[in-house]
Amino acid sequence: MQSNVDLTPFNTLALPAIAERFIEAQSDDELQEVASWLSQEAVVPLILGEGSNLVFRSRQVADCIHIRSHGIRVLQECERTVEIEVAAGEHWNSVVEHTLQQGYYGLENLALIPGSTGASPVQNIGAYGVELSQFVTAVKYYDIETARAHWLSNDGCEFSYRSSIFKKALKQKALIAAVRLRLSKVPRVNTAYRALREELAGTDSPNPFQVKEAVVRIRQRKLPDPAEIANAGSFFKNPEVNEEEFARLEKEYPEIVAFPTGQHGNRKLAAAWLLDNAGWKGFSNGKVGFHNDQALVLVNHGAAFGDDVLSLAEQAIASIQARFGVVLEIEPAVI
Ligand code: EPU
């Protein structure tokens, strides 16, 4: 445990905040120990993986638990599938790379998503037509009120678009320790997402490695690397509208970008398109701005505090509501 630790290097938006107590857990045993301590002290901490999906509204955090546990192991395998268990502190992209090297397929579309494995089920990470929930068999967590270990099944995780039980009933209650994934040993790829299909246009029957490389190329082209430009990925969720709302919007904006959600004619609108169309892409107020190549990503130009980021986000939300009658929701966790 350390005191008064500056969290700027621990969040990819590089927002300044001080943790009064900063505790690092490097193994499952240490996580259990931390959970016991939390339950005894009745403390509700900030649980930090790689800090790639959060915004500090506050400049002071009382207690912060930094998850650094490592390990990937095979639980069981047969000819066609394998089940692995990954410790929460493993860097997500290393898991993607490692599994592909082993000949375990499925995660290629999720390459290069920043963050740790323990954070991945919280917001059910997704990209290029694939979501984490397609692979999760179970998630292990410690209840910070009782210090007990629990395993949740896939259903128990209540996954939905960029959400799970860890953002709802178990918000601030669970210390995620490990994630179990079932992957395929048979190379089957998903290239249905338009941008991915276009990137692979010259490749006949792409294999999972080629799909991963294509995803990496698109991400590197469109999304800023947090190591170079501070950001937290998509800042807003893609909003869902019903059939009538969509018909009204399409009439006024025939070029609007939307995807069917499979629910009674509902559509998911590309928030990036809404922001782009409203003129936010590339806008900067000197401290905070919208990325030049992806309007959905807010970037910190270096001197911003969380308030600066959130007030620009609120201006954008208001402008999108006024223009389209649609309310954008902030995607990262606001602390
Ligand atoms: N578009 C614009 N202007 C822009 C960017 C995009 O008009 O500045 C339009 C494009 O026409 C494109 C559409 O918006 O067809 C969708 O853009 P993109 O394919 O880049 O995906 P997205 O919906 O903006 C989502 C995820 C990303 C994920 C990509 C790829 C959310 C909130 N975001 O973005 O996830 O990488 O799809 O699958 O669902 C993240 O969550 O942090 C994240 C980066």
mmCIF file with all atom_site columns, C-alpha atoms in Angstrom, residues 7-156:
data_model
loop_
_atom_site.group_PDB
_atom_site.id
_atom_site.type_symbol
_atom_site.label_atom_id
_atom_site.label_alt_id
_atom_site.label_comp_id
_atom_site.label_asym_id
_atom_site.label_entity_id
_atom_site.label_seq_id
_atom_site.pdbx_PDB_ins_code
_atom_site.Cartn_x
_atom_site.Cartn_y
_atom_site.Cartn_z
_atom_site.occupancy
_atom_site.B_iso_or_equiv
_atom_site.pdbx_formal_charge
_atom_site.auth_seq_id
_atom_site.auth_comp_id
_atom_site.auth_asym_id
_atom_site.auth_atom_id
_atom_site.pdbx_PDB_model_num
ATOM 1   C CA . LEU A 1 7   ? -3.013  8.477   -11.015 1.00 0.00 ? 7   LEU A CA 1
ATOM 2   C CA . THR A 1 8   ? -2.153  10.466  -14.173 1.00 0.00 ? 8   THR A CA 1
ATOM 3   C CA . PRO A 1 9   ? 0.012   7.643   -15.586 1.00 0.00 ? 9   PRO A CA 1
ATOM 4   C CA . PHE A 1 10  ? -2.645  5.079   -14.615 1.00 0.00 ? 10  PHE A CA 1
ATOM 5   C CA . ASN A 1 11  ? -5.423  6.413   -16.866 1.00 0.00 ? 11  ASN A CA 1
ATOM 6   C CA . THR A 1 12  ? -5.172  6.661   -20.662 1.00 0.00 ? 12  THR A CA 1
ATOM 7   C CA . LEU A 1 13  ? -6.955  10.050  -20.726 1.00 0.00 ? 13  LEU A CA 1
ATOM 8   C CA . ALA A 1 14  ? -4.028  11.222  -18.532 1.00 0.00 ? 14  ALA A CA 1
ATOM 9   C CA . LEU A 1 15  ? -6.326  13.078  -16.140 1.00 0.00 ? 15  LEU A CA 1
ATOM 10  C CA . PRO A 1 16  ? -4.752  14.102  -12.845 1.00 0.00 ? 16  PRO A CA 1
ATOM 11  C CA . ALA A 1 17  ? -6.136  12.603  -9.625  1.00 0.00 ? 17  ALA A CA 1
ATOM 12  C CA . ILE A 1 18  ? -4.527  11.567  -6.357  1.00 0.00 ? 18  ILE A CA 1
ATOM 13  C CA . ALA A 1 19  ? -5.218  8.228   -4.664  1.00 0.00 ? 19  ALA A CA 1
ATOM 14  C CA . GLU A 1 20  ? -4.900  8.573   -0.901  1.00 0.00 ? 20  GLU A CA 1
ATOM 15  C CA . ARG A 1 21  ? -4.272  4.832   -0.580  1.00 0.00 ? 21  ARG A CA 1
ATOM 16  C CA . PHE A 1 22  ? -3.035  2.867   -3.589  1.00 0.00 ? 22  PHE A CA 1
ATOM 17  C CA . ILE A 1 23  ? -2.906  -0.903  -3.290  1.00 0.00 ? 23  ILE A CA 1
ATOM 18  C CA . GLU A 1 24  ? -1.415  -3.250  -5.838  1.00 0.00 ? 24  GLU A CA 1
ATOM 19  C CA . ALA A 1 25  ? -2.623  -6.878  -6.030  1.00 0.00 ? 25  ALA A CA 1
ATOM 20  C CA . GLN A 1 26  ? -0.235  -9.069  -8.015  1.00 0.00 ? 26  GLN A CA 1
ATOM 21  C CA . SER A 1 27  ? -1.848  -12.495 -7.655  1.00 0.00 ? 27  SER A CA 1
ATOM 22  C CA . ASP A 1 28  ? -5.156  -14.161 -6.929  1.00 0.00 ? 28  ASP A CA 1
ATOM 23  C CA . ASP A 1 29  ? -4.065  -14.662 -3.296  1.00 0.00 ? 29  ASP A CA 1
ATOM 24  C CA . GLU A 1 30  ? -3.332  -10.974 -2.974  1.00 0.00 ? 30  GLU A CA 1
ATOM 25  C CA . LEU A 1 31  ? -6.708  -10.159 -4.498  1.00 0.00 ? 31  LEU A CA 1
ATOM 26  C CA . GLN A 1 32  ? -8.380  -12.308 -1.874  1.00 0.00 ? 32  GLN A CA 1
ATOM 27  C CA . GLU A 1 33  ? -6.354  -10.581 0.842   1.00 0.00 ? 33  GLU A CA 1
ATOM 28  C CA . VAL A 1 34  ? -7.378  -7.185  -0.519  1.00 0.00 ? 34  VAL A CA 1
ATOM 29  C CA . ALA A 1 35  ? -11.025 -8.314  -0.609  1.00 0.00 ? 35  ALA A CA 1
ATOM 30  C CA . SER A 1 36  ? -10.816 -9.342  3.072   1.00 0.00 ? 36  SER A CA 1
ATOM 31  C CA . TRP A 1 37  ? -9.304  -5.993  3.979   1.00 0.00 ? 37  TRP A CA 1
ATOM 32  C CA . LEU A 1 38  ? -11.984 -4.120  2.007   1.00 0.00 ? 38  LEU A CA 1
ATOM 33  C CA . SER A 1 39  ? -14.785 -6.047  3.698   1.00 0.00 ? 39  SER A CA 1
ATOM 34  C CA . GLN A 1 40  ? -13.334 -5.418  7.161   1.00 0.00 ? 40  GLN A CA 1
ATOM 35  C CA . GLU A 1 41  ? -12.793 -1.715  6.542   1.00 0.00 ? 41  GLU A CA 1
ATOM 36  C CA . ALA A 1 42  ? -16.115 -1.363  4.669   1.00 0.00 ? 42  ALA A CA 1
ATOM 37  C CA . VAL A 1 43  ? -14.265 0.535   1.974   1.00 0.00 ? 43  VAL A CA 1
ATOM 38  C CA . VAL A 1 44  ? -15.556 1.003   -1.589  1.00 0.00 ? 44  VAL A CA 1
ATOM 39  C CA . PRO A 1 45  ? -12.450 1.507   -3.714  1.00 0.00 ? 45  PRO A CA 1
ATOM 40  C CA . LEU A 1 46  ? -11.761 2.471   -7.278  1.00 0.00 ? 46  LEU A CA 1
ATOM 41  C CA . ILE A 1 47  ? -10.819 -0.789  -8.994  1.00 0.00 ? 47  ILE A CA 1
ATOM 42  C CA . LEU A 1 48  ? -8.222  -0.038  -11.612 1.00 0.00 ? 48  LEU A CA 1
ATOM 43  C CA . GLY A 1 49  ? -6.987  -2.218  -14.442 1.00 0.00 ? 49  GLY A CA 1
ATOM 44  C CA . GLU A 1 50  ? -5.191  -0.230  -17.132 1.00 0.00 ? 50  GLU A CA 1
ATOM 45  C CA . GLY A 1 51  ? -7.424  2.832   -16.761 1.00 0.00 ? 51  GLY A CA 1
ATOM 46  C CA . SER A 1 52  ? -8.428  2.886   -20.421 1.00 0.00 ? 52  SER A CA 1
ATOM 47  C CA . ASN A 1 53  ? -12.142 3.404   -19.905 1.00 0.00 ? 53  ASN A CA 1
ATOM 48  C CA . LEU A 1 54  ? -12.540 5.947   -17.142 1.00 0.00 ? 54  LEU A CA 1
ATOM 49  C CA . VAL A 1 55  ? -12.784 9.670   -16.536 1.00 0.00 ? 55  VAL A CA 1
ATOM 50  C CA . PHE A 1 56  ? -11.893 11.278  -13.211 1.00 0.00 ? 56  PHE A CA 1
ATOM 51  C CA . ARG A 1 57  ? -14.478 13.910  -12.355 1.00 0.00 ? 57  ARG A CA 1
ATOM 52  C CA . SER A 1 58  ? -12.918 14.092  -8.904  1.00 0.00 ? 58  SER A CA 1
ATOM 53  C CA . ARG A 1 59  ? -9.255  14.972  -8.393  1.00 0.00 ? 59  ARG A CA 1
ATOM 54  C CA . GLN A 1 60  ? -9.104  12.923  -5.203  1.00 0.00 ? 60  GLN A CA 1
ATOM 55  C CA . VAL A 1 61  ? -9.774  9.201   -4.818  1.00 0.00 ? 61  VAL A CA 1
ATOM 56  C CA . ALA A 1 62  ? -9.748  7.656   -1.351  1.00 0.00 ? 62  ALA A CA 1
ATOM 57  C CA . ASP A 1 63  ? -8.743  4.062   -2.132  1.00 0.00 ? 63  ASP A CA 1
ATOM 58  C CA . CYS A 1 64  ? -7.547  2.553   -5.382  1.00 0.00 ? 64  CYS A CA 1
ATOM 59  C CA . ILE A 1 65  ? -6.887  -1.146  -6.028  1.00 0.00 ? 65  ILE A CA 1
ATOM 60  C CA . HIS A 1 66  ? -4.592  -1.749  -8.968  1.00 0.00 ? 66  HIS A CA 1
ATOM 61  C CA . ILE A 1 67  ? -5.051  -5.248  -10.396 1.00 0.00 ? 67  ILE A CA 1
ATOM 62  C CA . ARG A 1 68  ? -1.777  -6.768  -11.606 1.00 0.00 ? 68  ARG A CA 1
ATOM 63  C CA . SER A 1 69  ? -2.401  -10.533 -11.429 1.00 0.00 ? 69  SER A CA 1
ATOM 64  C CA . HIS A 1 70  ? -1.043  -12.594 -14.330 1.00 0.00 ? 70  HIS A CA 1
ATOM 65  C CA . GLY A 1 71  ? -1.465  -16.007 -15.916 1.00 0.00 ? 71  GLY A CA 1
ATOM 66  C CA . ILE A 1 72  ? -3.218  -17.785 -18.770 1.00 0.00 ? 72  ILE A CA 1
ATOM 67  C CA . ARG A 1 73  ? -3.922  -21.508 -18.455 1.00 0.00 ? 73  ARG A CA 1
ATOM 68  C CA . VAL A 1 74  ? -5.804  -24.159 -20.390 1.00 0.00 ? 74  VAL A CA 1
ATOM 69  C CA . LEU A 1 75  ? -8.650  -25.723 -18.392 1.00 0.00 ? 75  LEU A CA 1
ATOM 70  C CA . GLN A 1 76  ? -9.885  -28.239 -20.929 1.00 0.00 ? 76  GLN A CA 1
ATOM 71  C CA . GLU A 1 77  ? -9.737  -28.886 -24.618 1.00 0.00 ? 77  GLU A CA 1
ATOM 72  C CA . CYS A 1 78  ? -11.093 -31.183 -27.273 1.00 0.00 ? 78  CYS A CA 1
ATOM 73  C CA . GLU A 1 79  ? -10.549 -31.403 -30.998 1.00 0.00 ? 79  GLU A CA 1
ATOM 74  C CA . ARG A 1 80  ? -12.596 -28.338 -31.825 1.00 0.00 ? 80  ARG A CA 1
ATOM 75  C CA . THR A 1 81  ? -12.564 -26.059 -28.772 1.00 0.00 ? 81  THR A CA 1
ATOM 76  C CA . VAL A 1 82  ? -10.460 -25.014 -25.815 1.00 0.00 ? 82  VAL A CA 1
ATOM 77  C CA . GLU A 1 83  ? -11.390 -23.321 -22.543 1.00 0.00 ? 83  GLU A CA 1
ATOM 78  C CA . ILE A 1 84  ? -8.816  -21.024 -20.985 1.00 0.00 ? 84  ILE A CA 1
ATOM 79  C CA . GLU A 1 85  ? -8.672  -19.078 -17.736 1.00 0.00 ? 85  GLU A CA 1
ATOM 80  C CA . VAL A 1 86  ? -7.054  -15.651 -17.792 1.00 0.00 ? 86  VAL A CA 1
ATOM 81  C CA . ALA A 1 87  ? -6.023  -13.675 -14.707 1.00 0.00 ? 87  ALA A CA 1
ATOM 82  C CA . ALA A 1 88  ? -7.632  -10.239 -14.448 1.00 0.00 ? 88  ALA A CA 1
ATOM 83  C CA . GLY A 1 89  ? -4.379  -8.280  -14.715 1.00 0.00 ? 89  GLY A CA 1
ATOM 84  C CA . GLU A 1 90  ? -3.373  -9.708  -18.101 1.00 0.00 ? 90  GLU A CA 1
ATOM 85  C CA . HIS A 1 91  ? -3.159  -7.069  -20.823 1.00 0.00 ? 91  HIS A CA 1
ATOM 86  C CA . TRP A 1 92  ? -6.067  -7.797  -23.179 1.00 0.00 ? 92  TRP A CA 1
ATOM 87  C CA . ASN A 1 93  ? -4.138  -7.546  -26.434 1.00 0.00 ? 93  ASN A CA 1
ATOM 88  C CA . SER A 1 94  ? -1.483  -9.955  -25.118 1.00 0.00 ? 94  SER A CA 1
ATOM 89  C CA . VAL A 1 95  ? -4.285  -12.480 -24.593 1.00 0.00 ? 95  VAL A CA 1
ATOM 90  C CA . VAL A 1 96  ? -5.458  -11.949 -28.179 1.00 0.00 ? 96  VAL A CA 1
ATOM 91  C CA . GLU A 1 97  ? -1.897  -12.444 -29.488 1.00 0.00 ? 97  GLU A CA 1
ATOM 92  C CA . HIS A 1 98  ? -1.174  -15.412 -27.223 1.00 0.00 ? 98  HIS A CA 1
ATOM 93  C CA . THR A 1 99  ? -4.354  -17.297 -28.113 1.00 0.00 ? 99  THR A CA 1
ATOM 94  C CA . LEU A 1 100 ? -3.800  -16.797 -31.848 1.00 0.00 ? 100 LEU A CA 1
ATOM 95  C CA . GLN A 1 101 ? -0.224  -18.091 -31.498 1.00 0.00 ? 101 GLN A CA 1
ATOM 96  C CA . GLN A 1 102 ? -1.581  -21.207 -29.770 1.00 0.00 ? 102 GLN A CA 1
ATOM 97  C CA . GLY A 1 103 ? -4.075  -21.817 -32.581 1.00 0.00 ? 103 GLY A CA 1
ATOM 98  C CA . TYR A 1 104 ? -7.054  -20.760 -30.451 1.00 0.00 ? 104 TYR A CA 1
ATOM 99  C CA . TYR A 1 105 ? -9.327  -18.578 -32.553 1.00 0.00 ? 105 TYR A CA 1
ATOM 100 C CA . GLY A 1 106 ? -12.140 -16.094 -32.024 1.00 0.00 ? 106 GLY A CA 1
ATOM 101 C CA . LEU A 1 107 ? -10.536 -13.046 -30.449 1.00 0.00 ? 107 LEU A CA 1
ATOM 102 C CA . GLU A 1 108 ? -8.957  -11.665 -33.653 1.00 0.00 ? 108 GLU A CA 1
ATOM 103 C CA . ASN A 1 109 ? -11.632 -8.970  -34.164 1.00 0.00 ? 109 ASN A CA 1
ATOM 104 C CA . LEU A 1 110 ? -10.962 -7.742  -30.618 1.00 0.00 ? 110 LEU A CA 1
ATOM 105 C CA . ALA A 1 111 ? -7.255  -7.092  -31.243 1.00 0.00 ? 111 ALA A CA 1
ATOM 106 C CA . LEU A 1 112 ? -5.689  -3.902  -29.919 1.00 0.00 ? 112 LEU A CA 1
ATOM 107 C CA . ILE A 1 113 ? -8.581  -2.955  -27.625 1.00 0.00 ? 113 ILE A CA 1
ATOM 108 C CA . PRO A 1 114 ? -6.780  -1.184  -24.787 1.00 0.00 ? 114 PRO A CA 1
ATOM 109 C CA . GLY A 1 115 ? -7.160  -2.380  -21.211 1.00 0.00 ? 115 GLY A CA 1
ATOM 110 C CA . SER A 1 116 ? -6.900  -5.403  -18.968 1.00 0.00 ? 116 SER A CA 1
ATOM 111 C CA . THR A 1 117 ? -8.723  -8.726  -19.170 1.00 0.00 ? 117 THR A CA 1
ATOM 112 C CA . GLY A 1 118 ? -10.454 -8.141  -15.836 1.00 0.00 ? 118 GLY A CA 1
ATOM 113 C CA . ALA A 1 119 ? -12.044 -4.997  -17.244 1.00 0.00 ? 119 ALA A CA 1
ATOM 114 C CA . SER A 1 120 ? -13.165 -6.688  -20.453 1.00 0.00 ? 120 SER A CA 1
ATOM 115 C CA . PRO A 1 121 ? -16.425 -8.223  -19.145 1.00 0.00 ? 121 PRO A CA 1
ATOM 116 C CA . VAL A 1 122 ? -17.416 -5.060  -17.267 1.00 0.00 ? 122 VAL A CA 1
ATOM 117 C CA . GLN A 1 123 ? -18.278 -3.211  -20.457 1.00 0.00 ? 123 GLN A CA 1
ATOM 118 C CA . ASN A 1 124 ? -18.458 -6.348  -22.631 1.00 0.00 ? 124 ASN A CA 1
ATOM 119 C CA . ILE A 1 125 ? -15.796 -5.062  -25.003 1.00 0.00 ? 125 ILE A CA 1
ATOM 120 C CA . GLY A 1 126 ? -16.670 -5.297  -28.658 1.00 0.00 ? 126 GLY A CA 1
ATOM 121 C CA . ALA A 1 127 ? -15.362 -4.360  -32.063 1.00 0.00 ? 127 ALA A CA 1
ATOM 122 C CA . TYR A 1 128 ? -15.838 -5.230  -35.741 1.00 0.00 ? 128 TYR A CA 1
ATOM 123 C CA . GLY A 1 129 ? -18.937 -7.342  -35.248 1.00 0.00 ? 129 GLY A CA 1
ATOM 124 C CA . VAL A 1 130 ? -17.693 -9.386  -32.282 1.00 0.00 ? 130 VAL A CA 1
ATOM 125 C CA . GLU A 1 131 ? -18.290 -9.053  -28.529 1.00 0.00 ? 131 GLU A CA 1
ATOM 126 C CA . LEU A 1 132 ? -16.482 -10.611 -25.591 1.00 0.00 ? 132 LEU A CA 1
ATOM 127 C CA . SER A 1 133 ? -19.752 -12.188 -24.371 1.00 0.00 ? 133 SER A CA 1
ATOM 128 C CA . GLN A 1 134 ? -19.553 -14.667 -27.285 1.00 0.00 ? 134 GLN A CA 1
ATOM 129 C CA . PHE A 1 135 ? -16.572 -16.374 -25.597 1.00 0.00 ? 135 PHE A CA 1
ATOM 130 C CA . VAL A 1 136 ? -17.059 -15.992 -21.841 1.00 0.00 ? 136 VAL A CA 1
ATOM 131 C CA . THR A 1 137 ? -17.933 -19.190 -19.988 1.00 0.00 ? 137 THR A CA 1
ATOM 132 C CA . ALA A 1 138 ? -17.459 -17.761 -16.488 1.00 0.00 ? 138 ALA A CA 1
ATOM 133 C CA . VAL A 1 139 ? -16.103 -14.801 -14.522 1.00 0.00 ? 139 VAL A CA 1
ATOM 134 C CA . LYS A 1 140 ? -14.586 -15.112 -11.044 1.00 0.00 ? 140 LYS A CA 1
ATOM 135 C CA . TYR A 1 141 ? -14.918 -12.203 -8.657  1.00 0.00 ? 141 TYR A CA 1
ATOM 136 C CA . TYR A 1 142 ? -14.466 -11.436 -4.974  1.00 0.00 ? 142 TYR A CA 1
ATOM 137 C CA . ASP A 1 143 ? -17.391 -9.727  -3.301  1.00 0.00 ? 143 ASP A CA 1
ATOM 138 C CA . ILE A 1 144 ? -15.851 -6.729  -1.539  1.00 0.00 ? 144 ILE A CA 1
ATOM 139 C CA . GLU A 1 145 ? -18.538 -6.742  1.165   1.00 0.00 ? 145 GLU A CA 1
ATOM 140 C CA . THR A 1 146 ? -18.118 -10.385 2.171   1.00 0.00 ? 146 THR A CA 1
ATOM 141 C CA . ALA A 1 147 ? -14.658 -11.195 0.692   1.00 0.00 ? 147 ALA A CA 1
ATOM 142 C CA . ARG A 1 148 ? -16.189 -14.389 -0.763  1.00 0.00 ? 148 ARG A CA 1
ATOM 143 C CA . ALA A 1 149 ? -15.185 -15.727 -4.164  1.00 0.00 ? 149 ALA A CA 1
ATOM 144 C CA . HIS A 1 150 ? -17.970 -16.285 -6.710  1.00 0.00 ? 150 HIS A CA 1
ATOM 145 C CA . TRP A 1 151 ? -18.161 -17.665 -10.221 1.00 0.00 ? 151 TRP A CA 1
ATOM 146 C CA . LEU A 1 152 ? -20.746 -16.177 -12.558 1.00 0.00 ? 152 LEU A CA 1
ATOM 147 C CA . SER A 1 153 ? -21.849 -18.061 -15.661 1.00 0.00 ? 153 SER A CA 1
ATOM 148 C CA . ASN A 1 154 ? -22.200 -16.269 -18.993 1.00 0.00 ? 154 ASN A CA 1
ATOM 149 C CA . ASP A 1 155 ? -25.942 -15.781 -18.332 1.00 0.00 ? 155 ASP A CA 1
ATOM 150 C CA . GLY A 1 156 ? -25.169 -14.591 -14.829 1.00 0.00 ? 156 GLY A CA 1
#
